[in-house]
mmCIF file of C-alpha atoms in Angstrom:
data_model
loop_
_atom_site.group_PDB
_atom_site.id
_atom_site.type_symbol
_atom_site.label_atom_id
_atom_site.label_comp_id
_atom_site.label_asym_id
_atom_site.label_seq_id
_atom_site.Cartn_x
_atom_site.Cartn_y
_atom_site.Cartn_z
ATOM 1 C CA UNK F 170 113.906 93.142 57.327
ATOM 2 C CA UNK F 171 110.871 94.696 55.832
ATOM 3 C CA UNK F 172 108.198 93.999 58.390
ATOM 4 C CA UNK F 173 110.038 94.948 61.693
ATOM 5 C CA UNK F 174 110.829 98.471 59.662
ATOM 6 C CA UNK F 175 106.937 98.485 59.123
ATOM 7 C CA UNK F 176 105.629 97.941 62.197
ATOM 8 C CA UNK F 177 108.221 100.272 63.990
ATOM 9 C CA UNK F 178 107.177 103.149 61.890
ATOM 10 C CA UNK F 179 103.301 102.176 62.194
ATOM 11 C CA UNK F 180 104.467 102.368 65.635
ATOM 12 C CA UNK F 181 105.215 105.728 65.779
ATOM 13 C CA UNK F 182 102.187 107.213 63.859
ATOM 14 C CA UNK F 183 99.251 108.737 66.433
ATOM 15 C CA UNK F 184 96.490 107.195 67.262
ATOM 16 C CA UNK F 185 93.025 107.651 65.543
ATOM 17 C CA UNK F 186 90.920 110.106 67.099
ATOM 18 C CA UNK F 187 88.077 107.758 69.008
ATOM 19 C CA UNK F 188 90.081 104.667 68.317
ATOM 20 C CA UNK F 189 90.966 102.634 71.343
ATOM 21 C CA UNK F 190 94.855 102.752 72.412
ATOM 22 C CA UNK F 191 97.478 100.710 70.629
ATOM 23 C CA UNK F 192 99.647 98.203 72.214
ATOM 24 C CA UNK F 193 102.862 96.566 70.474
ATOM 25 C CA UNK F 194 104.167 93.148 71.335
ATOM 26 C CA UNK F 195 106.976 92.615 73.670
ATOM 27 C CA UNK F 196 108.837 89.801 72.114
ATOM 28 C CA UNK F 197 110.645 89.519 75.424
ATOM 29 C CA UNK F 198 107.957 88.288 76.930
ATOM 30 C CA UNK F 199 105.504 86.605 74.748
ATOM 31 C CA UNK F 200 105.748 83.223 73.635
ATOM 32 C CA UNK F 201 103.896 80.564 71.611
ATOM 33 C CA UNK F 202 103.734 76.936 72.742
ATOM 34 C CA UNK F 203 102.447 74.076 70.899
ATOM 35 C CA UNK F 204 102.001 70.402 72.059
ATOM 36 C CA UNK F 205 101.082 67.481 69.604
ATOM 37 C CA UNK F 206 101.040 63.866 70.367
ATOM 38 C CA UNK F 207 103.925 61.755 69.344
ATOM 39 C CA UNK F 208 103.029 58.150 68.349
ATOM 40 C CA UNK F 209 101.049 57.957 72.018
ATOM 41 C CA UNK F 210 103.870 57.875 74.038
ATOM 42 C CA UNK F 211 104.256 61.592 74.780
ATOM 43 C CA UNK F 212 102.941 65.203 73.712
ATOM 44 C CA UNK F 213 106.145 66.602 72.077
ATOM 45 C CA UNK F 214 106.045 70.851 72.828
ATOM 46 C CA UNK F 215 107.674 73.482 71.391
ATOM 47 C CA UNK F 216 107.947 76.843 71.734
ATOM 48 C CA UNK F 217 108.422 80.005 68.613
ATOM 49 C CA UNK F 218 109.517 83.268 69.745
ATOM 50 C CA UNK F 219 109.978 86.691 68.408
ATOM 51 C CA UNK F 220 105.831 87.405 67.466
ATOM 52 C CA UNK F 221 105.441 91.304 66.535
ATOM 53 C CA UNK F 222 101.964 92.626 65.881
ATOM 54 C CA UNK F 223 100.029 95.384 67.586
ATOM 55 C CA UNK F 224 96.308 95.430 69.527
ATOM 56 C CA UNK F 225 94.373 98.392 69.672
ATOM 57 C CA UNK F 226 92.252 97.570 72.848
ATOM 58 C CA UNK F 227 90.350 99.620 75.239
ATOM 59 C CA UNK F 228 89.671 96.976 78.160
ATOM 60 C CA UNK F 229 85.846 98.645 79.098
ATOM 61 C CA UNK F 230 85.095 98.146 75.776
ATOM 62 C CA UNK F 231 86.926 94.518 74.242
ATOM 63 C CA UNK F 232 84.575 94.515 71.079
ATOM 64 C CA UNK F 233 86.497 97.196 69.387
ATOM 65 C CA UNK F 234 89.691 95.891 70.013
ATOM 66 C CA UNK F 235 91.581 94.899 66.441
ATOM 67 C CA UNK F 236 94.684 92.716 66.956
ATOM 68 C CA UNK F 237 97.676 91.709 64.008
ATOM 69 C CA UNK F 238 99.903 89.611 64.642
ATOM 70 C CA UNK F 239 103.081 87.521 62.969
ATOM 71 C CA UNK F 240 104.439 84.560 63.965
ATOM 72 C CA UNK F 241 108.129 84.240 63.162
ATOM 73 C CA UNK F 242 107.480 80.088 62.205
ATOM 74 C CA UNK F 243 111.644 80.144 61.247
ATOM 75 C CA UNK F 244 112.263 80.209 65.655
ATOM 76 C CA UNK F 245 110.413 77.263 66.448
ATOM 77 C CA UNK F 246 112.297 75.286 68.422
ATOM 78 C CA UNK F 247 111.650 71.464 69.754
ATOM 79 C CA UNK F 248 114.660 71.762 71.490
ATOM 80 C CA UNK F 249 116.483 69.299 68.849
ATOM 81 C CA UNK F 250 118.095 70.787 65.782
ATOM 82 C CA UNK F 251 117.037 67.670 63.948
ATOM 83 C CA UNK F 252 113.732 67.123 65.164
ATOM 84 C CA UNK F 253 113.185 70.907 64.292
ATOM 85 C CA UNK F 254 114.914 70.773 60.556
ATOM 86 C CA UNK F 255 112.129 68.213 59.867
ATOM 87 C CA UNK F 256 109.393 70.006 61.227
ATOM 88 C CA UNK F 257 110.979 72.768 58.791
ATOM 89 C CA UNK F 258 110.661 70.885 55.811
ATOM 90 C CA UNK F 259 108.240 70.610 53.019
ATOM 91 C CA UNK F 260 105.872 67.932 54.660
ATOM 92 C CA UNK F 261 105.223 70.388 57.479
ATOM 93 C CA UNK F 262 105.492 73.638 57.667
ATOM 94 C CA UNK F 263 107.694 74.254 54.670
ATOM 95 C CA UNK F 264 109.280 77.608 56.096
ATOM 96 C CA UNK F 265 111.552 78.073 53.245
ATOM 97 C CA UNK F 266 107.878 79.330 50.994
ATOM 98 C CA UNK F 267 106.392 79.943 54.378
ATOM 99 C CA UNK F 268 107.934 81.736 56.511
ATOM 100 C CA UNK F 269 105.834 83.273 58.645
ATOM 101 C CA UNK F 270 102.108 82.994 60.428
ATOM 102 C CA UNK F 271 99.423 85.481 61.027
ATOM 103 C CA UNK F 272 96.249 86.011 63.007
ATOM 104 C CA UNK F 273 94.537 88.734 61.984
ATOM 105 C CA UNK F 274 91.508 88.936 64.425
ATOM 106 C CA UNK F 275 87.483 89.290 63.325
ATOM 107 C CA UNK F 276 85.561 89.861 66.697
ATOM 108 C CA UNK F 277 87.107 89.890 70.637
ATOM 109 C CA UNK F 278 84.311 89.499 73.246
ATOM 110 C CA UNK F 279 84.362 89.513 76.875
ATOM 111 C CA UNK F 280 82.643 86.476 78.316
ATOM 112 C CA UNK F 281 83.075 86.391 82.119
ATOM 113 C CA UNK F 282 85.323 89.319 84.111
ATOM 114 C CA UNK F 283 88.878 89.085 82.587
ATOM 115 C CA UNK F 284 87.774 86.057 80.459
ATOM 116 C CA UNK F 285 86.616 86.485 76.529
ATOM 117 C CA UNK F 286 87.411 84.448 73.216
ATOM 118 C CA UNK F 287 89.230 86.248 70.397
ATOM 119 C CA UNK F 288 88.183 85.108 66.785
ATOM 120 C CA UNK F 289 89.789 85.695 63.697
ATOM 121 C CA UNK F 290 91.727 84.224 60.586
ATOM 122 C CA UNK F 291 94.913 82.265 60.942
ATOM 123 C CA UNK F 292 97.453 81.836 57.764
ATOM 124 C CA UNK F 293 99.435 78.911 58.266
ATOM 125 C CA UNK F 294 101.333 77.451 55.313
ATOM 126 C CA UNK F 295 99.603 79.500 52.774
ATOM 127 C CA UNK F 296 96.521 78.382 54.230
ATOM 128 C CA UNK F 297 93.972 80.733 55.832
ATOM 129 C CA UNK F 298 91.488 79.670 57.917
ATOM 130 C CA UNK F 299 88.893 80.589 61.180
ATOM 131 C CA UNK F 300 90.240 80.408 64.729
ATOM 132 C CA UNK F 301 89.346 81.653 67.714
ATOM 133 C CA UNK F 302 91.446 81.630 71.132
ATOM 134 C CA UNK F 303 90.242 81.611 74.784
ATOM 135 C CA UNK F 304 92.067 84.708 76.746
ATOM 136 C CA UNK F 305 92.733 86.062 80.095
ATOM 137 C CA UNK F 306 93.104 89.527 80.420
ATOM 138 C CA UNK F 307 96.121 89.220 82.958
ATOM 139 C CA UNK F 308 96.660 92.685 84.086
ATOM 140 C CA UNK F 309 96.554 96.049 82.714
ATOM 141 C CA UNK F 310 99.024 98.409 84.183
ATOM 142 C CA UNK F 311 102.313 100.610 84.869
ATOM 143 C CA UNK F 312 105.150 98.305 84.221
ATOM 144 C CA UNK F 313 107.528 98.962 87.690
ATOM 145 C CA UNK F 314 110.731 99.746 85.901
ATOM 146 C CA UNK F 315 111.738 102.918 83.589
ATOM 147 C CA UNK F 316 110.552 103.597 81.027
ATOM 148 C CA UNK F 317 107.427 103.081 82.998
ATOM 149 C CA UNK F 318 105.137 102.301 79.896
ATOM 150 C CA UNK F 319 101.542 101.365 80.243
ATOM 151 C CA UNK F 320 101.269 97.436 79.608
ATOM 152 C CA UNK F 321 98.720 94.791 79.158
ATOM 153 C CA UNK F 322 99.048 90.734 79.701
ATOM 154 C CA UNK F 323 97.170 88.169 78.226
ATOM 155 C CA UNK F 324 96.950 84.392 78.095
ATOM 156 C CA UNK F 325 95.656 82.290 75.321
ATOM 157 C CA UNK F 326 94.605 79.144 74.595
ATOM 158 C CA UNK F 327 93.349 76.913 71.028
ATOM 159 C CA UNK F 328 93.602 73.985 69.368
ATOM 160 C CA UNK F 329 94.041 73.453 65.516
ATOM 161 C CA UNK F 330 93.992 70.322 63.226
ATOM 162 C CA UNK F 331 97.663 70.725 61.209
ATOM 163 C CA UNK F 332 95.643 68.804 58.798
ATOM 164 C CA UNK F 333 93.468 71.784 57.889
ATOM 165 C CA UNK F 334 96.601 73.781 57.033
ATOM 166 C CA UNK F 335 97.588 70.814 54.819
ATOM 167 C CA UNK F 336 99.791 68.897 56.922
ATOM 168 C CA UNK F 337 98.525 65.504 56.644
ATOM 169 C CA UNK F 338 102.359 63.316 55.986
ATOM 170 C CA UNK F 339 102.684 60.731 58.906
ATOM 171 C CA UNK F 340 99.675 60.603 60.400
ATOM 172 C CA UNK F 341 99.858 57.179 62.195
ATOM 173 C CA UNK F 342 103.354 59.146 64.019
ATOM 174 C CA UNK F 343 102.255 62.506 64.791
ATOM 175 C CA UNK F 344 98.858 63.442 66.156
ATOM 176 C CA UNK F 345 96.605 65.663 64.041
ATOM 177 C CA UNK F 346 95.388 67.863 66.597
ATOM 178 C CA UNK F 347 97.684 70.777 67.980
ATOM 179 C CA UNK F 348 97.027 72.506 71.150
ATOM 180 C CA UNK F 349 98.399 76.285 71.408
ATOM 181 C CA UNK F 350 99.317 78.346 74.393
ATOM 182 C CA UNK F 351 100.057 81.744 74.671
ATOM 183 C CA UNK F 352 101.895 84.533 76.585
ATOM 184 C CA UNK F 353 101.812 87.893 75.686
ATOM 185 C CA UNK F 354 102.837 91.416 76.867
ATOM 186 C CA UNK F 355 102.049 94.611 75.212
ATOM 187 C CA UNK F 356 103.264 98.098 75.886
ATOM 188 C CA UNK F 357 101.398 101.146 74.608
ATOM 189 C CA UNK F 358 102.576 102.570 71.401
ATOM 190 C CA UNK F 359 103.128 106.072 72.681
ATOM 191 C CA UNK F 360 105.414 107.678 74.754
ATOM 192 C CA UNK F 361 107.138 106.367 77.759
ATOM 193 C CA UNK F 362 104.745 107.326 81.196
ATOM 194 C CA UNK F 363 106.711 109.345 83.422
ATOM 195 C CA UNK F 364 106.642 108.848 87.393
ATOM 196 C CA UNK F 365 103.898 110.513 89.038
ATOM 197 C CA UNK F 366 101.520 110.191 86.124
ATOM 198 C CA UNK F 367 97.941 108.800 87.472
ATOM 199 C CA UNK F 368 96.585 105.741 85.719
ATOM 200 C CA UNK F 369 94.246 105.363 83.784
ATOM 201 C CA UNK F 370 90.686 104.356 84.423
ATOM 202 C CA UNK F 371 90.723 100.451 85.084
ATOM 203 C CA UNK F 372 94.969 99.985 85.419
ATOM 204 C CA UNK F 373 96.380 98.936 88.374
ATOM 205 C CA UNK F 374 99.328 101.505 89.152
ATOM 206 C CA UNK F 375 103.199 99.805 89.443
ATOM 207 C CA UNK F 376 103.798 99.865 93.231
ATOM 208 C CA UNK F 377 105.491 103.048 93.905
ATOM 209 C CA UNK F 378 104.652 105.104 91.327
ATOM 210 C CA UNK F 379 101.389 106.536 92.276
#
């Protein structure tokens, strides 16, 4: 597929003089999760894996971060083939002419310690429009196992009207508003960090490495 060829060679260009250090996603270990109401009875979740994307983020200075990322919207699941093949279809998200989401980001400011709000513009559908997400910075550090790469964890919250992304079939059965969680790792771009190597200024080392 085009994009993963993309990224993995943007992956492998160096960094920007001054720029801050770019992390890719670890589709491993990041997932999206969405709940939305079902007729009142329940919130029905589900869950799309796979995201790729990259964040260039320096985390003593989170206003020059830059984050891209896609959202594979073809591995939703709601843990029902059927439920999910009509989520699928033209009334909703109409992967077959959208396949994919993105949030590209605007602005990333630190609000409180490890706590900020990321802002940017989400395409959903073929429709782009503002949101912004409330993160934790997690941890930034030496992940404990070879190849012993330099990785950063966030969570992230928001909630979206499916409406706005022109959604609006069975309203009086599925809620409008969608609330999104997120889980993210991110390893830096560059080479693998051997044992031995200090960290950096504001990582917490991998026990046993430093």
């Amino acid at each position: 597929h085009l994009l993963p060829a993309l990224l993995a060679c943007l992956a492998s260009l160096p960094a920007v003089a001054g720029e801050p250090p770019r992390y890719v996603l670890d589709p491993v270990h990041t997932r999206v999760m969405f709940t939305i109401d079902h007729a009142g009875f329940s919130k029905a979740i589900g869950t799309v894996s796979g995201s790729e994307g990259s964040l260039h983020f320096d985390p003593e200075d989170w206003p020059s971060a830059r984050l891209d990322v896609v959202v594979p919207m073809t591995r939703l699941d709601l843990g029902d083939s059927g439920w999910t093949a009509s989520v699928f279809a033209p009334r909703f998200l109409d992967v077959k002419r959208h396949p994919q989401a993105r949030f590209v980001s605007t602005a990333l400011e630190r609000s409180n310690g490890d706590r900020g709000r990321a802002c940017g513009q989400l395409t959903l559908r073929g429709v782009t429009r503002p949101l912004c997400l409330d993160i934790v910075l997690n941890k930034v550090g030496r992940y404990p196992l070879p190849p012993f790469r330099r990785t950063i964890g966030f969570s992230a919250s928001a909630t979206l009207k499916r409406s706005d992304y022109g959604m609006t079939n069975w309203q009086s059965l599925v809620g409008d508003d969608v609330e999104l969680r997120i889980e993210a790792e991110l390893f830096r771009s560059d080479a693998a960090i051997p044992e031995g190597v200090p960290a950096e200024p504001g990582e917490q080392p991998a026990p046993g490495n430093d």
